[in-house]
Coordinates of C-alpha atoms (C1' of nucleotides) in Angstrom, one line a residue:
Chain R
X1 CA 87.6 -53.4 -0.8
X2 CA 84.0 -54.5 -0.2
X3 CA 83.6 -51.4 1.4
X4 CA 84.7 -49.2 -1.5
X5 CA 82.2 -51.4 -3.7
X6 CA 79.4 -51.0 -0.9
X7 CA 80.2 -47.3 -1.0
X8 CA 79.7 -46.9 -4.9
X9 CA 77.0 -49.0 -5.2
X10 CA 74.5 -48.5 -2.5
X11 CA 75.0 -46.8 1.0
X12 CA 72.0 -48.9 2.7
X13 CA 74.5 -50.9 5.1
X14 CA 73.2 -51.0 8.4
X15 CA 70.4 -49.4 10.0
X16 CA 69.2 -49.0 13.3
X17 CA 65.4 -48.8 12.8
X18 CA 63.2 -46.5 15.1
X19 CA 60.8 -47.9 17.2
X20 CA 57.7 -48.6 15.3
X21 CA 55.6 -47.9 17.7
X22 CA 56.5 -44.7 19.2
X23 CA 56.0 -42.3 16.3
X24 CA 52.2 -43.6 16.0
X25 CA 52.2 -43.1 19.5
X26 CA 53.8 -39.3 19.7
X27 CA 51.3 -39.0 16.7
X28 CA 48.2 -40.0 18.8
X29 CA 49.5 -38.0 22.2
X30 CA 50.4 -34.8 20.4
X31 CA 46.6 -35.2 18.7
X32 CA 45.2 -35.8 22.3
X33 CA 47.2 -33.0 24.2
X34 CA 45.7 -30.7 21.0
X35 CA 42.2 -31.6 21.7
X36 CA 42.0 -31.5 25.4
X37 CA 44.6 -28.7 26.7
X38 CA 44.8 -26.7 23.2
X39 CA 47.8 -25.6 21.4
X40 CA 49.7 -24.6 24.2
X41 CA 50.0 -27.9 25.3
X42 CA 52.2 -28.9 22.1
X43 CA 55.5 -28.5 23.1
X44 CA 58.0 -31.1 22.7
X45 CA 58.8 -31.7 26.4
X46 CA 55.5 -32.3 27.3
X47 CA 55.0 -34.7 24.4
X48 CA 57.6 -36.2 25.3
X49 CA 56.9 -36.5 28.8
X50 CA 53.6 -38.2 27.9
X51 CA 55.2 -40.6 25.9
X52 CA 58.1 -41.8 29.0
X53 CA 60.7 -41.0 26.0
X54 CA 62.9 -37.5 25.4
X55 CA 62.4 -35.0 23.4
X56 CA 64.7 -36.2 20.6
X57 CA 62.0 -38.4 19.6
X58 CA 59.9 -35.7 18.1
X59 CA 63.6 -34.8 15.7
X60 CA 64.2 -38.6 14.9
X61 CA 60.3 -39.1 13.9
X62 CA 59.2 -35.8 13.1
X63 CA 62.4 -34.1 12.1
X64 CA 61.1 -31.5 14.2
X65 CA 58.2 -29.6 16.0
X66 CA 56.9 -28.8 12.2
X67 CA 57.2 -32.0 11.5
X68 CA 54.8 -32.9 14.2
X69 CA 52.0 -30.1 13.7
X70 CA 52.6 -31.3 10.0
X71 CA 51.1 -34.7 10.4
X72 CA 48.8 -32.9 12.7
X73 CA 47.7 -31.3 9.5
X74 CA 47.7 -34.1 7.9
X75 CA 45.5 -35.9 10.3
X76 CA 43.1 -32.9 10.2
X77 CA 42.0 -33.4 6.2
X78 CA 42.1 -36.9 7.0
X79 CA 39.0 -35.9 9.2
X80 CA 37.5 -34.1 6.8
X81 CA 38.1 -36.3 4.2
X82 CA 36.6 -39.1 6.1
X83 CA 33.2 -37.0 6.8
X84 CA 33.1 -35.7 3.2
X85 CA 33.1 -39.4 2.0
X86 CA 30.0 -39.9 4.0
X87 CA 27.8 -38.0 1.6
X88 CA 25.7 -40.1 -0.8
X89 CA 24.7 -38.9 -4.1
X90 CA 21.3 -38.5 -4.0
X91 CA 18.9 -37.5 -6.5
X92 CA 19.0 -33.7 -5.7
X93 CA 22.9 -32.7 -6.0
X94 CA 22.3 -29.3 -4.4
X95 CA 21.4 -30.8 -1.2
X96 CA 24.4 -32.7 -1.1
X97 CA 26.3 -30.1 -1.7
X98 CA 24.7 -28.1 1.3
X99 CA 25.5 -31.4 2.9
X100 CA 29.0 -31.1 2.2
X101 CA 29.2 -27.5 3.2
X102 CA 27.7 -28.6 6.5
X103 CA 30.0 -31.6 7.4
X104 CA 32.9 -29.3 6.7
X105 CA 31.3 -27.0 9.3
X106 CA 30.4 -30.0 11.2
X107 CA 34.5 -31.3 11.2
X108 CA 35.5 -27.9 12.4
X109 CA 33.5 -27.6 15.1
X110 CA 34.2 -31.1 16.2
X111 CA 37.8 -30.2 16.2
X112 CA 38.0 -27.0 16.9
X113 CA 42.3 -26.9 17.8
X114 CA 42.8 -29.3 15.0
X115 CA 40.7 -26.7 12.8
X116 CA 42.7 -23.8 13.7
X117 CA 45.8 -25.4 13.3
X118 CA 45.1 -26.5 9.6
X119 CA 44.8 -23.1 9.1
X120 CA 45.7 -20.4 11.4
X121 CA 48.8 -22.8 11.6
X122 CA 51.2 -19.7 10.6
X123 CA 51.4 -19.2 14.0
X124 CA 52.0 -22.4 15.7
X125 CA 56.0 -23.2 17.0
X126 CA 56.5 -20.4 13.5
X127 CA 55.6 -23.0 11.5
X128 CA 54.2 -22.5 8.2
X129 CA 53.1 -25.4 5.3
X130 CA 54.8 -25.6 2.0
X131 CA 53.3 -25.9 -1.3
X132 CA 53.1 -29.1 -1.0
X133 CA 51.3 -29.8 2.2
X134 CA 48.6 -27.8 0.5
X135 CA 48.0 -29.8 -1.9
X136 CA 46.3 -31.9 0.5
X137 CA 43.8 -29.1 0.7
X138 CA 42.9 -29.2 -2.8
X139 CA 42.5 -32.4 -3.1
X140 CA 40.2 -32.4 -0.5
X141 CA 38.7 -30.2 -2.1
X142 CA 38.1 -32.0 -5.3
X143 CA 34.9 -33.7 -4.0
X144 CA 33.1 -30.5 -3.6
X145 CA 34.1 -29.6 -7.2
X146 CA 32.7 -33.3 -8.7
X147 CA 29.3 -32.4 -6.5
X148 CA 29.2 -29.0 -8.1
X149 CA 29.5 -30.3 -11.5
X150 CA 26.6 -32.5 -10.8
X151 CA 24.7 -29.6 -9.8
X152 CA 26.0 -27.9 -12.8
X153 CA 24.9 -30.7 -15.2
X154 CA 21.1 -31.1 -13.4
X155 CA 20.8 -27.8 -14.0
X156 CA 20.2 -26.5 -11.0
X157 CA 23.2 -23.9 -10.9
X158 CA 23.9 -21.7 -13.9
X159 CA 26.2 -18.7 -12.7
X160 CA 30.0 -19.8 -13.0
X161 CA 32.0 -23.2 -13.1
X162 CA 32.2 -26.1 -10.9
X163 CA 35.8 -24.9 -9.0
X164 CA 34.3 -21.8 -9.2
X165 CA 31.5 -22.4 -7.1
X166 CA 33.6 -25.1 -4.8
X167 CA 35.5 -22.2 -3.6
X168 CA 32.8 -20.0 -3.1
X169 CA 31.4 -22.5 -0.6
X170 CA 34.6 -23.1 0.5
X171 CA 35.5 -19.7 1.5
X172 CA 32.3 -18.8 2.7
X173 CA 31.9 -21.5 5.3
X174 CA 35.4 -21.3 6.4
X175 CA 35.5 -17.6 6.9
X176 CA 31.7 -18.4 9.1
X177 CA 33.1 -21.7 11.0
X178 CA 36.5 -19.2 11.4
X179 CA 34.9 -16.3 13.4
X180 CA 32.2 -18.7 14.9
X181 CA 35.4 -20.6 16.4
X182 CA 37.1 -17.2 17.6
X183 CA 35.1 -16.9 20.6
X184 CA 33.0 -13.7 21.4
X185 CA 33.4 -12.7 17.8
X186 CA 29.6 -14.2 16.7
X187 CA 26.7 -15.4 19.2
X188 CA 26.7 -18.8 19.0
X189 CA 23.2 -18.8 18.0
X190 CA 23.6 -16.1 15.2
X191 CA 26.7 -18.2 14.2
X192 CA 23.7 -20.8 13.3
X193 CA 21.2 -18.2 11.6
X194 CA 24.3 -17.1 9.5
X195 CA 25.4 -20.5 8.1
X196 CA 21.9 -20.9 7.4
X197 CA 21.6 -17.7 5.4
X198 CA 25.0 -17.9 4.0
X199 CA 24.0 -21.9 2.4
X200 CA 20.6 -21.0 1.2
X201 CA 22.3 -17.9 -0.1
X202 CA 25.1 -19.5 -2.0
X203 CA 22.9 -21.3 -3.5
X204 CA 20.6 -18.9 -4.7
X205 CA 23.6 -16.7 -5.9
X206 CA 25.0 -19.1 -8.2
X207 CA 22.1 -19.7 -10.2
X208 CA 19.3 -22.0 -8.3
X209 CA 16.2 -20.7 -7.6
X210 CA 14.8 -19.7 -4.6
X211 CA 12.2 -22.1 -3.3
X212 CA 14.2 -25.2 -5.0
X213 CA 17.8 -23.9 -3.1
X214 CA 15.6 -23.6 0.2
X215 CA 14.3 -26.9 -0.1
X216 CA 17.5 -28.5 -0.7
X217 CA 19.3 -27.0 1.7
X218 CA 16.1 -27.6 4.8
X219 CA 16.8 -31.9 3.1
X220 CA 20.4 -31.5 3.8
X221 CA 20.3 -30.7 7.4
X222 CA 18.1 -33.5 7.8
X223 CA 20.7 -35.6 6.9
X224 CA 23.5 -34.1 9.1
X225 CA 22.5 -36.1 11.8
X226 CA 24.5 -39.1 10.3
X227 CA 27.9 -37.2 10.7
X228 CA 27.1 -38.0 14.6
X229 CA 28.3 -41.5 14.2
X230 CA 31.0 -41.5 11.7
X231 CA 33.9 -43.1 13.7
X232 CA 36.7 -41.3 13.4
X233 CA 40.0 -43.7 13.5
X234 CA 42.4 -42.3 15.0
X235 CA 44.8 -44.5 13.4
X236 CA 44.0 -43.8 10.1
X237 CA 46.5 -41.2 9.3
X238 CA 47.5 -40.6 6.0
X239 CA 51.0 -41.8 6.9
X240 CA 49.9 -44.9 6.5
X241 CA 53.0 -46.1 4.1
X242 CA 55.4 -46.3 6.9
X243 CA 52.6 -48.5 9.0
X244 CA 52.5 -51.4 7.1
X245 CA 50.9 -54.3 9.7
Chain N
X1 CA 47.6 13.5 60.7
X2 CA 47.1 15.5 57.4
X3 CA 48.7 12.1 56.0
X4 CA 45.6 10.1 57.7
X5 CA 43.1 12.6 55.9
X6 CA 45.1 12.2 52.4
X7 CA 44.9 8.7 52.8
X8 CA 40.9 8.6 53.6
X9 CA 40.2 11.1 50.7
X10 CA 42.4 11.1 47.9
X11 CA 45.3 8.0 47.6
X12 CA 46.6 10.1 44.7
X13 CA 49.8 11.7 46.0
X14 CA 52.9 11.5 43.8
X15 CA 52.9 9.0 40.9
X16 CA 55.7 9.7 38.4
X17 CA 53.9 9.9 34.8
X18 CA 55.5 7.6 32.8
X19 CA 57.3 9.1 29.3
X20 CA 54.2 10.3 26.4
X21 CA 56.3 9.5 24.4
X22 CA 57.2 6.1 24.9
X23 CA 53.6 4.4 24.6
X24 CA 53.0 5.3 21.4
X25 CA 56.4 4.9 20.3
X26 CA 56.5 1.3 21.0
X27 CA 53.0 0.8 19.4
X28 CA 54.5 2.5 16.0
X29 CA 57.5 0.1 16.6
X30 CA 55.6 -3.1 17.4
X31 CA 53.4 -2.1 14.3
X32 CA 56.3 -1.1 11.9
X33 CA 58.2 -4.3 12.7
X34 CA 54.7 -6.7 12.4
X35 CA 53.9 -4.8 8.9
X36 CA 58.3 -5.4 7.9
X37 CA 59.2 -8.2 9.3
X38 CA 56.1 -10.5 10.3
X39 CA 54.7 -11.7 13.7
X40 CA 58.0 -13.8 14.8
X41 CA 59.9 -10.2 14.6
X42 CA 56.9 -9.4 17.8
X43 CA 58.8 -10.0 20.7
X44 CA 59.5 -7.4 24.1
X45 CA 63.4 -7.9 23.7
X46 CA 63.2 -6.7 19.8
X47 CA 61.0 -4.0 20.9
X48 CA 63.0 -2.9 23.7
X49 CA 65.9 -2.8 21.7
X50 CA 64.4 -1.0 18.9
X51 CA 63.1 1.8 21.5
X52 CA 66.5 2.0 23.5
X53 CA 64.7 1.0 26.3
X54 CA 64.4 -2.0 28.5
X55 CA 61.8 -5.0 28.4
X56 CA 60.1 -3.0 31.5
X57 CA 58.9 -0.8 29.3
X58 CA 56.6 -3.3 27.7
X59 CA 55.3 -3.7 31.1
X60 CA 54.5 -1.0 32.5
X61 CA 52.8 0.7 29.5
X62 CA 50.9 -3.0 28.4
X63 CA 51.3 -4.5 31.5
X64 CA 52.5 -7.6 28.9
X65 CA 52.8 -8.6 25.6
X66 CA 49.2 -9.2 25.4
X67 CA 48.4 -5.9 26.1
X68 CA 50.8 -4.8 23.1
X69 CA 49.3 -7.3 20.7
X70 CA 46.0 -5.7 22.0
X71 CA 47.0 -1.9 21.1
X72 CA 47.5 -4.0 17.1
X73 CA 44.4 -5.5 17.3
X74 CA 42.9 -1.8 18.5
X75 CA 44.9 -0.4 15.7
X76 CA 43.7 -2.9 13.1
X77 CA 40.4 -2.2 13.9
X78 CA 41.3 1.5 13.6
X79 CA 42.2 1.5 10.5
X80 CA 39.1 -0.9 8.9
X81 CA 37.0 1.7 10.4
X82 CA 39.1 4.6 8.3
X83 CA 38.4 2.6 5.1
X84 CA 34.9 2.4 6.5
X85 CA 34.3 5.7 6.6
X86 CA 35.7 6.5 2.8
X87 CA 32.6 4.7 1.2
X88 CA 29.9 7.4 0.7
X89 CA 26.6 7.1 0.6
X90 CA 25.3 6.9 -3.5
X91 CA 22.0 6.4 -4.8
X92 CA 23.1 2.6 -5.2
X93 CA 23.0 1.1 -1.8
X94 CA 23.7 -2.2 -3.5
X95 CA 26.8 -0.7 -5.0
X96 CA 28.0 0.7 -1.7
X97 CA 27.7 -2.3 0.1
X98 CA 29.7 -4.4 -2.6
X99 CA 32.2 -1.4 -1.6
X100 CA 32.1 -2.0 2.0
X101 CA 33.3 -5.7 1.0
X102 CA 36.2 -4.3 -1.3
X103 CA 37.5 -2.2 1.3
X104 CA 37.3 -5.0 3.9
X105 CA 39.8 -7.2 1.3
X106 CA 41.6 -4.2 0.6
X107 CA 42.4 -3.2 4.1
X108 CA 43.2 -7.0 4.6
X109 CA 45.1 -7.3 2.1
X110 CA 47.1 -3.8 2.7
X111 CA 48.1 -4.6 6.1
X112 CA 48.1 -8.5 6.1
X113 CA 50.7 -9.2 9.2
X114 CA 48.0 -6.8 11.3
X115 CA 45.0 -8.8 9.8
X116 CA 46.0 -12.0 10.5
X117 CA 46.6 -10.4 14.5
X118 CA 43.4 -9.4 14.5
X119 CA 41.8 -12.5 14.0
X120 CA 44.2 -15.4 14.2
X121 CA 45.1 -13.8 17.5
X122 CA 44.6 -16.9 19.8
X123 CA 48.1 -18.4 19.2
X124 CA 50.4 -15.1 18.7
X125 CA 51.9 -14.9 22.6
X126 CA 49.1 -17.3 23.5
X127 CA 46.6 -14.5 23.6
X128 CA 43.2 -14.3 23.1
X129 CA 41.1 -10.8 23.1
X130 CA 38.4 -10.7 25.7
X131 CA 34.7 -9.7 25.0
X132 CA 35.1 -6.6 25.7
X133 CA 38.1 -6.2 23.2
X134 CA 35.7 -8.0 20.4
X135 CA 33.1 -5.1 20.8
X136 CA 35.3 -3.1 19.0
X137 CA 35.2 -5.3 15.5
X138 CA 31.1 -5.4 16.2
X139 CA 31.1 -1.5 16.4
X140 CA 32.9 -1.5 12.9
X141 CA 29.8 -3.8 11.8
X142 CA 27.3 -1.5 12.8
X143 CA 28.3 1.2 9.5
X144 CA 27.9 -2.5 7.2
X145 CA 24.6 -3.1 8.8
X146 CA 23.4 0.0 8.2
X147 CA 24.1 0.0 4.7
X148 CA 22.4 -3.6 4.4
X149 CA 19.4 -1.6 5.8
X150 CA 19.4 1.0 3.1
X151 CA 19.4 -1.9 1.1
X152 CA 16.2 -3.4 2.2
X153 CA 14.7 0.2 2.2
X154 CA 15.3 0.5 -1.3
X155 CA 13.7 -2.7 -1.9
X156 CA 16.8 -4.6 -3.5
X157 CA 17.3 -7.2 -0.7
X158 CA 14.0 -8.5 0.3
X159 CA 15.9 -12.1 2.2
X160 CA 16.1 -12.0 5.6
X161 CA 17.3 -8.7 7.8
X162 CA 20.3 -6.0 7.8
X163 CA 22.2 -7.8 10.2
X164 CA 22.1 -10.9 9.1
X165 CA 23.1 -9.9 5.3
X166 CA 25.8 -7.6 6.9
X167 CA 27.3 -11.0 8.7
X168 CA 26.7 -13.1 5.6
X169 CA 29.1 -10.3 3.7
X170 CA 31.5 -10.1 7.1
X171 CA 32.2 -14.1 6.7
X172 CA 32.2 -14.7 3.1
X173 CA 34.5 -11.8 2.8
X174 CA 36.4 -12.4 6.0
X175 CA 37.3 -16.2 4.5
X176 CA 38.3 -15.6 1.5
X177 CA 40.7 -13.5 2.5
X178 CA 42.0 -15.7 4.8
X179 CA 42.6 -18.5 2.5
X180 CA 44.3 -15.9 0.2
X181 CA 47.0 -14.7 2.7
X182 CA 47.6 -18.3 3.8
X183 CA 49.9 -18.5 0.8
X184 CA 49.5 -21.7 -1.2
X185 CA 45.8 -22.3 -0.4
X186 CA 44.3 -20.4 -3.4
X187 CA 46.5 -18.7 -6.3
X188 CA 46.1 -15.2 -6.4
X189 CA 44.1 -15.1 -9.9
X190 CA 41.7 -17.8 -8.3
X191 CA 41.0 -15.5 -5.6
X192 CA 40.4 -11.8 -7.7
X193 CA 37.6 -14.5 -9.4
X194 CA 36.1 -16.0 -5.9
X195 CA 35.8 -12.7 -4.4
X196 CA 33.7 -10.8 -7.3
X197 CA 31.8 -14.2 -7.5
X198 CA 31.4 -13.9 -4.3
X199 CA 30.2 -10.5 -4.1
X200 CA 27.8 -11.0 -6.8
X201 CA 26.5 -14.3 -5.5
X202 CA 25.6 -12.5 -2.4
X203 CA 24.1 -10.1 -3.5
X204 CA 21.4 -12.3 -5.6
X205 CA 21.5 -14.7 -2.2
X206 CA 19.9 -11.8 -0.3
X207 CA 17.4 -11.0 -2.8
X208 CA 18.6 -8.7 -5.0
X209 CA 18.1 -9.8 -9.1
X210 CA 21.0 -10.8 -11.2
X211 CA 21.2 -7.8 -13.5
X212 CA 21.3 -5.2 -11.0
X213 CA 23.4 -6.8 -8.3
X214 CA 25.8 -7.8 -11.7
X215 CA 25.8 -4.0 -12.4
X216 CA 26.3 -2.7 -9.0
X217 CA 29.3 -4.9 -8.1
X218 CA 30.4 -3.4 -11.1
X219 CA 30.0 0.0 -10.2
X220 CA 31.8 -0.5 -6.9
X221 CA 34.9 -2.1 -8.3
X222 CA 35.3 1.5 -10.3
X223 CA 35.4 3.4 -6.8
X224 CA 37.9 0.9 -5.1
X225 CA 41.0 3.2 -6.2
X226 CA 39.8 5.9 -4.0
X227 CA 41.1 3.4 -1.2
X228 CA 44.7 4.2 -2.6
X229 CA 44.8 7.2 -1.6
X230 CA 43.3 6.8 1.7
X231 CA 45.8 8.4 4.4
X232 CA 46.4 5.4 7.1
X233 CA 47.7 8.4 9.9
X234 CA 49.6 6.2 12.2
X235 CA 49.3 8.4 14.8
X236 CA 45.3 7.6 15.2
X237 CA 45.1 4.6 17.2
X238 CA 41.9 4.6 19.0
X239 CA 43.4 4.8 22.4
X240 CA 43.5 8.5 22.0
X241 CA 42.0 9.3 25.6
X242 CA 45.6 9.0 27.5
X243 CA 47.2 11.3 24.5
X244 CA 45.2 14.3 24.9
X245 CA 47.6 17.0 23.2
Chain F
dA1 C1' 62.1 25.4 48.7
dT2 C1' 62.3 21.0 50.5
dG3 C1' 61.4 16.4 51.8
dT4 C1' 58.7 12.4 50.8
dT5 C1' 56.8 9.0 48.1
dC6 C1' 55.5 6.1 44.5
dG7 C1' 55.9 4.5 40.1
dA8 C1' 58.7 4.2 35.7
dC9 C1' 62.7 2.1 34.2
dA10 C1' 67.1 -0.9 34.1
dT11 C1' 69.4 -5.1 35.4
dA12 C1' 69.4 -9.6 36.2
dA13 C1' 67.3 -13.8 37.1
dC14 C1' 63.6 -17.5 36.4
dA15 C1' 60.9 -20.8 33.8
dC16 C1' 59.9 -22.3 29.6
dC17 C1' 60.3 -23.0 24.6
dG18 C1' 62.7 -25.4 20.2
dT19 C1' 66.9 -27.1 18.9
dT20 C1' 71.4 -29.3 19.0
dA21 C1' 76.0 -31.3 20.5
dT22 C1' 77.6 -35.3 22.6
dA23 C1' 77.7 -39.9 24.6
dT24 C1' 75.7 -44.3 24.8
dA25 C1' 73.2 -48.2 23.5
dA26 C1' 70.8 -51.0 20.3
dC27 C1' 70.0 -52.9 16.0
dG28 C1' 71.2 -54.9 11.0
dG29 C1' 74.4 -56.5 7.7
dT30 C1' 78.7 -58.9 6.8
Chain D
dA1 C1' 81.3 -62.1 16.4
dC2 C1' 82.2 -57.9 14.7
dC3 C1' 81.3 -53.2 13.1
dG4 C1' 79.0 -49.4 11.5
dT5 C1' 75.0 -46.7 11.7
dT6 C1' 71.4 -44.7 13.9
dA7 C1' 67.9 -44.1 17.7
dT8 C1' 67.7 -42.4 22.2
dA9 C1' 69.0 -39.9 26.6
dT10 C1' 71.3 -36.2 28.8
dA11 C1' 72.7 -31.8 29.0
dA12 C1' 73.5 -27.6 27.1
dC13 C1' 72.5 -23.3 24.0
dG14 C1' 70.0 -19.4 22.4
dG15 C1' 65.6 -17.7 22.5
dT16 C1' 61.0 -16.3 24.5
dG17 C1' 57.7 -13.9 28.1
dT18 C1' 57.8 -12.7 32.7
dT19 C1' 59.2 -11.2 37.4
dA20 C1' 62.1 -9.8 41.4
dT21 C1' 65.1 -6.2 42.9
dG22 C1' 67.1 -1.9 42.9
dT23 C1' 67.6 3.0 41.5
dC24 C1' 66.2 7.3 40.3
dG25 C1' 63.2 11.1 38.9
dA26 C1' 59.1 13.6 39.0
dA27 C1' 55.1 15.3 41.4
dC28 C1' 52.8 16.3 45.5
dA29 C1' 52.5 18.1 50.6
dT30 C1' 54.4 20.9 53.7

DNA sequence: ATGTTCGACATAACACCGTTATATAACGGT
DNA sequence: ACCGTTATATAACGGTGTTATGTCGAACAT
């Protein structure tokens, strides 16, 4: 009888909960093994080898190995999140956003794999992001668009609108940070000269002028030194609803 | 005794040529099934099996998979190069080299599956091209760079030198494309609009003013359907030094 | 013309991958 | 205390690239 009622009413009846700790934990190894040995040390077995648990863990946590590469993701525009944040307004918007083009250059080549896999993640275990997971993305991306509005409204820049110009630098640093990570595709040193080029150049092309988009873009590297010491949590996934302590 | 002298001379005695026909035949295979069916249709068994033959044969022409995926990126290359070589040489340098940037999206956009091989090729088989093999996307450069340097002999561009503006066009171009075949990153209007702001931007970044570069972006989008037309022969992969006839 | 030889190819096996079926054990609600 | 549900372990399945082994055919030397 109860059971019929219990049925109809709500199915929640008994639980086994996972341990809490271990999907941090596969989390954390899977990020390590990424970093250090590259992507072809994310495999399940090995994961779960470094963790003293099976392989199963990854499908009771994770659901899977897309799962996985999916908080990986995740974990990834966290990073970049967390370094965009560290840009102050300052009184010259253009530099900051030559300072935001330069930590996103910065976060890539700080993690290179976890780069790659954000975005050449096609690829990995034939996993591919939905719609969803892109979102992420996007709204990463809407700090870039606020500073362009900025410069929009200082009128510094005059040639298109604020997403406009957020994807231009967007696109133009990724495609640079993307060949400069592929190696033997650009001399690291030209990789430098390039970015340079390609910020003061951005700049320029959307409507600043010259000597003003040079200066602003010379401040803004002298403020990329703080990017050394932003602490990156590992923690501090954005999966943090199912973390509660 | 004669087999002594053989032996100090000449160690060439009696191979057995493998089939001329079956090299290229699993290149147009590996190619039609990466261009029908994606990269997770790329494997030696599928192959094999489409040929008739056995997963030898993979070996023994590529000496792996990595050689195969190599032959792509050859043929990718290949073909970039044939777009390349459709851009003629007008009295608007400015114009040609917005053209040079449409045919790179066109031919990325064309053959997508073979693109993203080209440069995303560190995770497909775990392979990654040597320097050697990246010489090849370099040589394609050198017909941008010397556009860039009619450029600056005409006085348009007057910022910084023909290689450098050739690279700034190679990864503004190169990104935005890549963010618009990852699917869900940027919608596909979104991306028609970054790429001509894009192209313009660049060209006022390197110098040139906004009317003129406005008009000769213009003028290049007018010769992009000749690039319709353009006959892809699938027959001309650049390894045409072991298929003589 | 004939024998020899060496490599191309086929078959089957190996090691590894992600995934899943099954059994067991541990937890939470009644 | 019981019982159901679910996490976990073990082992297996189908798939991958690769390799060992054997066969056979074509090209050279005689």
């Amino acid at each position: 009888m109860s059971n019929i009622t219990a049925l109809c009413h709500t199915v929640k009846v008994s639980p086994r909960r996972s341990n809490p700790d271990t999907r941090p934990a596969l989390v954390d190894i899977a990020a390590r093994l990424l970093a250090t040995e590259g992507p072809q040390a994310l495999t399940a077995r090995r994961i779960a080898a470094e963790a003293g648990s099976s392989t199963m863990a990854v499908y009771t946590n994770f659901g899977g190995m897309s799962g996985l590469v999916r908080e990986m993701v995740y974990e990834g525009f966290a990073r970049l999140q967390t370094y965009f944040s560290h840009v102050e307004h300052t009184a010259d918007p253009v530099a900051d956003m030559a300072l935001f083009g330069r930590a996103y250059r910065h976060n890539a080549l700080t993690n290179p794999h976890l780069y790659a896999v954000m975005f050449g993640g096609a690829s990995l275990a034939g996993f591919s992001l939905g719609a969803e997971d892109r979102q992420y993305g996007r709204y990463t991306l809407t700090t870039v668009i606020e500073c362009a509005t900025r410069c929009l409204e200082a009128g510094r820049f005059t040639t298109g609108d604020a997403v406009l110009i957020a994807h231009q630098l967007w696109t133009a640093v990724h495609g640079l940070v993307t060949l400069e990570l592929g190696e033997y595709l650009i001399e690291p040193w030209n990789a430098e000269r390039i970015f340079e080029a390609q910020l003061a150049g951005l700049m320029v092309g959307v409507g600043d002028r010259l000597p003003a988009a040079a200066r602003s873009v010379s401040d803004s590297r002298d403020r990329l030194p703080e990017f050394q010491n932003v602490n990156i949590d590992p923690a501090a996934l954005l999966d943090q609803e199912d973390v509660p302590s």
